[in-house]
Short mmCIF file of C-alpha atoms in Angstrom, two decimals:
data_model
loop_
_atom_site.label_atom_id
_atom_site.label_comp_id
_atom_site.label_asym_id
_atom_site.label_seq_id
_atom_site.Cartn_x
_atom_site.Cartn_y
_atom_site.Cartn_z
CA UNK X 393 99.53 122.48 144.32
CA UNK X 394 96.71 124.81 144.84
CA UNK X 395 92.90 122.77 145.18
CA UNK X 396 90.38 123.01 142.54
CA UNK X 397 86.96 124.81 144.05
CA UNK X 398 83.48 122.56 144.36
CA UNK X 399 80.57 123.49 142.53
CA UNK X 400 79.13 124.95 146.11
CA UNK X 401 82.09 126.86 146.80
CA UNK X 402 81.70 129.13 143.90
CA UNK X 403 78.08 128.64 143.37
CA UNK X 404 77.75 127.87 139.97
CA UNK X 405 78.65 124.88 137.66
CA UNK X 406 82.60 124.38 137.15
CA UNK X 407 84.21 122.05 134.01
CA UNK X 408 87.61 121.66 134.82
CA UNK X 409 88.25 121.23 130.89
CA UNK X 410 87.70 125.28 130.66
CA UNK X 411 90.48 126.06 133.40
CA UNK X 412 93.16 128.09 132.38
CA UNK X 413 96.38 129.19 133.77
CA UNK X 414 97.67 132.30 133.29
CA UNK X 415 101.06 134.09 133.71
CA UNK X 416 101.98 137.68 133.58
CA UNK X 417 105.84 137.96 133.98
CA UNK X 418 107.03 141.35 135.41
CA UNK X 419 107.51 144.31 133.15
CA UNK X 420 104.60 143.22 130.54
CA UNK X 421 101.11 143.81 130.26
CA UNK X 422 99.27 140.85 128.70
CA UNK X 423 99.25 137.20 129.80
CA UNK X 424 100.88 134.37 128.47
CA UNK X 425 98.68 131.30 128.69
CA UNK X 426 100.26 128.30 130.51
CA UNK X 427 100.09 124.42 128.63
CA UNK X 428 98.07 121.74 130.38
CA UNK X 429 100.21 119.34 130.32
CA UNK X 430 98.97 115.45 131.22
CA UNK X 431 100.64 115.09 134.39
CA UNK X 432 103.94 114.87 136.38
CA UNK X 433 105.47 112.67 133.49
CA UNK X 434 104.91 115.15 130.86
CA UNK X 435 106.37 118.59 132.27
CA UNK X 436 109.49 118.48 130.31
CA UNK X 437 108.38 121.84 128.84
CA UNK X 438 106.78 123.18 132.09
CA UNK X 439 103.23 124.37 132.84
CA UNK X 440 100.42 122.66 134.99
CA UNK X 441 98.97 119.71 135.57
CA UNK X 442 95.69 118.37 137.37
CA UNK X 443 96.42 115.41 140.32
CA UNK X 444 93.34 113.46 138.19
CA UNK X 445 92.26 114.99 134.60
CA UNK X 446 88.97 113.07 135.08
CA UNK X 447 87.58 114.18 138.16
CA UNK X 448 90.35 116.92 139.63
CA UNK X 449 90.70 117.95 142.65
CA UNK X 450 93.81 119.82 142.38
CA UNK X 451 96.17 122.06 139.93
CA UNK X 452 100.10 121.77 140.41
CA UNK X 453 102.80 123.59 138.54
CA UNK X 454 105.97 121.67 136.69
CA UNK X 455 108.94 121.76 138.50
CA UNK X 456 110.78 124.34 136.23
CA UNK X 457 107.56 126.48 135.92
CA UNK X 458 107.51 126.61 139.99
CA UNK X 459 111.07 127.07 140.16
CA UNK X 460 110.58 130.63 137.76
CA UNK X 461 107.37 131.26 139.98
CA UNK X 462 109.69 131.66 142.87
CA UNK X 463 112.28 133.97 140.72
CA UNK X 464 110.30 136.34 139.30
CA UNK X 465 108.26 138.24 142.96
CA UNK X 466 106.89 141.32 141.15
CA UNK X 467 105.01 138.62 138.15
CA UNK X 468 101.04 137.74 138.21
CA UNK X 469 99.78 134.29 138.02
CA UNK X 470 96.07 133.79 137.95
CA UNK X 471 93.48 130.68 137.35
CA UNK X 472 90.86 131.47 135.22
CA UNK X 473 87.56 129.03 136.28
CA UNK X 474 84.79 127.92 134.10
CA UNK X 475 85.15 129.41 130.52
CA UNK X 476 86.14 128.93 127.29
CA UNK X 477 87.33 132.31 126.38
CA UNK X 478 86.32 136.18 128.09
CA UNK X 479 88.34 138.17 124.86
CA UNK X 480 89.08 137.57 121.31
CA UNK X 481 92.31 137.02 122.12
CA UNK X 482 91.61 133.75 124.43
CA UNK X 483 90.26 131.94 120.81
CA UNK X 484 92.29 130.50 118.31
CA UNK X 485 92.74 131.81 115.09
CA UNK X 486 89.61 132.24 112.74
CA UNK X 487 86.88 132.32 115.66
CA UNK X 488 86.06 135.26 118.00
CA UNK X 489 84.57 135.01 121.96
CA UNK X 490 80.81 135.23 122.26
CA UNK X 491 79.20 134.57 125.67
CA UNK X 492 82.56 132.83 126.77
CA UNK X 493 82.66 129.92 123.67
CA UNK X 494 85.05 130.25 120.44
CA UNK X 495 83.02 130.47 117.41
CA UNK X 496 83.35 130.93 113.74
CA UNK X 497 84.16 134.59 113.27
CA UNK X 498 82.55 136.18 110.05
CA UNK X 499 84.77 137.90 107.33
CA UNK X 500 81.95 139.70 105.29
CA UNK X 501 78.35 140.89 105.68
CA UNK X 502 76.96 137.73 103.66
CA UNK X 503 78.32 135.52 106.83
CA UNK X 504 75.65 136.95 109.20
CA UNK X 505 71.92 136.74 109.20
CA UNK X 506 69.44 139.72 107.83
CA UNK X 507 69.39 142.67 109.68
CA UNK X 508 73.36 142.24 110.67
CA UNK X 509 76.45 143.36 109.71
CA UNK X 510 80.24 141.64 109.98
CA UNK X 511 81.97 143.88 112.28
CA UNK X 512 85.60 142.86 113.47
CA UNK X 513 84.64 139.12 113.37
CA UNK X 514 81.19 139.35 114.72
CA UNK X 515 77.72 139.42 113.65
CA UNK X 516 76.18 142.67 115.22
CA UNK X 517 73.12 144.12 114.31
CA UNK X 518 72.57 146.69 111.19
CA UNK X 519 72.79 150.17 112.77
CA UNK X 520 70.63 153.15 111.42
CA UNK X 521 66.99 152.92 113.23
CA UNK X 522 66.10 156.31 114.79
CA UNK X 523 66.27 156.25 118.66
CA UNK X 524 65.85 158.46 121.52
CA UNK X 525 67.82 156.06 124.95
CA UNK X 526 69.33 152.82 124.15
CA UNK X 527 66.77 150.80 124.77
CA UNK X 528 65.16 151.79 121.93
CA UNK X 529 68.14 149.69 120.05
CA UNK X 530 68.51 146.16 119.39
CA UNK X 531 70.87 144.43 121.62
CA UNK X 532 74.78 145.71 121.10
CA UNK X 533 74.19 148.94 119.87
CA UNK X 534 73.82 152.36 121.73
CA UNK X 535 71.74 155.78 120.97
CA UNK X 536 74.22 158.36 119.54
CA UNK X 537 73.03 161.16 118.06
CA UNK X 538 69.19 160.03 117.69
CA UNK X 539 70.11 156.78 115.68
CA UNK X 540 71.30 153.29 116.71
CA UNK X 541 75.21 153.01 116.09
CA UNK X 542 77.85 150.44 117.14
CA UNK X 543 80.08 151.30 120.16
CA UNK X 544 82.31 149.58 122.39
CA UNK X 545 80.28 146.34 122.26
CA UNK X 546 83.49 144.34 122.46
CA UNK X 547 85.47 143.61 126.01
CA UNK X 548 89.33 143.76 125.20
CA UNK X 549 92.22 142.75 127.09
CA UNK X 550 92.10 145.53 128.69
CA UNK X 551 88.85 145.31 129.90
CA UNK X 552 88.75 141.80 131.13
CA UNK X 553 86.48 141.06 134.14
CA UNK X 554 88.95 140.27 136.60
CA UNK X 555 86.86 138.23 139.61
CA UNK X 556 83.88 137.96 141.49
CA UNK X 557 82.48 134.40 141.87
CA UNK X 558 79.15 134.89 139.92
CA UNK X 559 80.95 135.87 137.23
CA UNK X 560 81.59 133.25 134.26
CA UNK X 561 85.26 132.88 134.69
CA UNK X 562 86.68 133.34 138.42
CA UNK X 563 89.88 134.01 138.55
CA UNK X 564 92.49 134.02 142.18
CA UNK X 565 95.62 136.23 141.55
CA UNK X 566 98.48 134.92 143.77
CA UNK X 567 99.38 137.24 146.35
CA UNK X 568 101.91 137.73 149.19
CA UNK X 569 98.83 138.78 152.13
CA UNK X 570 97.06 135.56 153.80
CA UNK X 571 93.02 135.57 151.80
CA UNK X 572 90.41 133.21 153.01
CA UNK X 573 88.93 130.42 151.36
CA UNK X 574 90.43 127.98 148.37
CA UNK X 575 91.56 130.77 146.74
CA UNK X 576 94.61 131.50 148.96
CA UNK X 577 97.17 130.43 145.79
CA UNK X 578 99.85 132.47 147.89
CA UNK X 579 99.86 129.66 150.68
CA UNK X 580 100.12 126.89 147.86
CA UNK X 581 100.82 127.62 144.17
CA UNK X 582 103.33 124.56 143.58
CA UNK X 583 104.38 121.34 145.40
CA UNK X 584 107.36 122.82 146.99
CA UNK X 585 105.04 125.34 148.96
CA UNK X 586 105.06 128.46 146.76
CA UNK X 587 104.48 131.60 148.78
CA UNK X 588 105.66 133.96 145.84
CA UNK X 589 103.68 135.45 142.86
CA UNK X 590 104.20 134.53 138.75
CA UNK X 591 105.67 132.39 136.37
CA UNK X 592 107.14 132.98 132.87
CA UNK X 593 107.59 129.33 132.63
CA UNK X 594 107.03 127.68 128.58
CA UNK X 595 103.85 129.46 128.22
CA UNK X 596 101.40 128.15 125.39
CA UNK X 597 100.08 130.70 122.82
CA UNK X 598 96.94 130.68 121.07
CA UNK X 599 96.35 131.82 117.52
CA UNK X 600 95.08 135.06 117.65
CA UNK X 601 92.92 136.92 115.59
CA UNK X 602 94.56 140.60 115.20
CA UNK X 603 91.02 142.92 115.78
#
């Protein structure tokens, strides 16, 4: 079992219902989101499980998912803290990630207010005004060319923001090397006493919008 951070520890608020588990099996690039399930009874299809869903204090892996943790060394496990979603990817189906929460994603132009435009899901703002830096833009779009355009206003995958404890979501990779603090998933990822990285283990998928 690995221990679920304070409040003061990370310094910043943390809701336990926003914690997700994450596994990236060796050889692939994206990770497959672990199931909560509702504790030690209910891990006939693997994942994770808090010691009390109501006020947690700890996160421990099904037996089968910790048994593939241990098989698969060169894999990536990580806890993502505190938010509902970083990506697109992390909603289900039909919304889109804005400022970490799943919302409604807009299909046309006539979804979003006046002076936007539907772009990949979300509501951006109209580009054309004349401009000389980008602060001479609304907020999301960038000076090109002496006029406001969109560009790269969306975080992908790719670009994910992958710790620092300020940040919305924190997330711990497991790792073989001794770290300091409650992070240290290395010294205690499941019951058995994990010291290994990653888990393929029964991973749940969202519904994902395709950008």
């Amino acid at each position: 079992s690995f221990p679920v951070p304070a409040s003061t520890e990370m310094g910043k608020d943390i809701d336990p219902r926003l914690v997700r588990v994450e596994y990236t099996p060796s050889g692939q690039s994206s990770p497959d989101l672990l199931d909560n399930t509702s504790g030690a009874n209910d891990c006939a299809s693997g994942g994770w499980y808090y010691d009390d869903p109501q006020a947690p204090t700890s996160i421990t892996l099904c037996p089968d998912t910790c048994s593939q943790v241990q098989s698969d060394e060169q894999a990536r496990l990580q806890i993502a803290l505190g938010c509902e979603c970083e990506t697109d990817p992390d909603c289900p189906m039909g919304t889109v990630c804005e400022n970490n929460k799943c919302i409604d994603a807009c299909f046309e132009d006539a979804d979003c207010p006046g002076g936007f435009i539907c772009l990949e899901g979300h509501c951006v703002p109209e580009p054309g005004d004349p401009c000389t830096t980008d602060t001479d833009c609304p907020q999301g779009l960038v000076c090109v060319g002496g006029q406001c355009s969109i560009s790269g206003i969306f975080v992908g995958p790719e670009e994910a923001v992958q710790g620092g404890a300020f940040n919305c979501s924190y997330r711990a990779a497991t790792t073989d090397q001794p770290k300091p603090s409650w992070w240290a998933l290395g010294l205690a990822l499941c019951a058995l006493g994990l010291r290994r990285r990653g888990s393929r283990a029964h991973p749940r998928r969202h519904g994902r919008r395709t950008s």
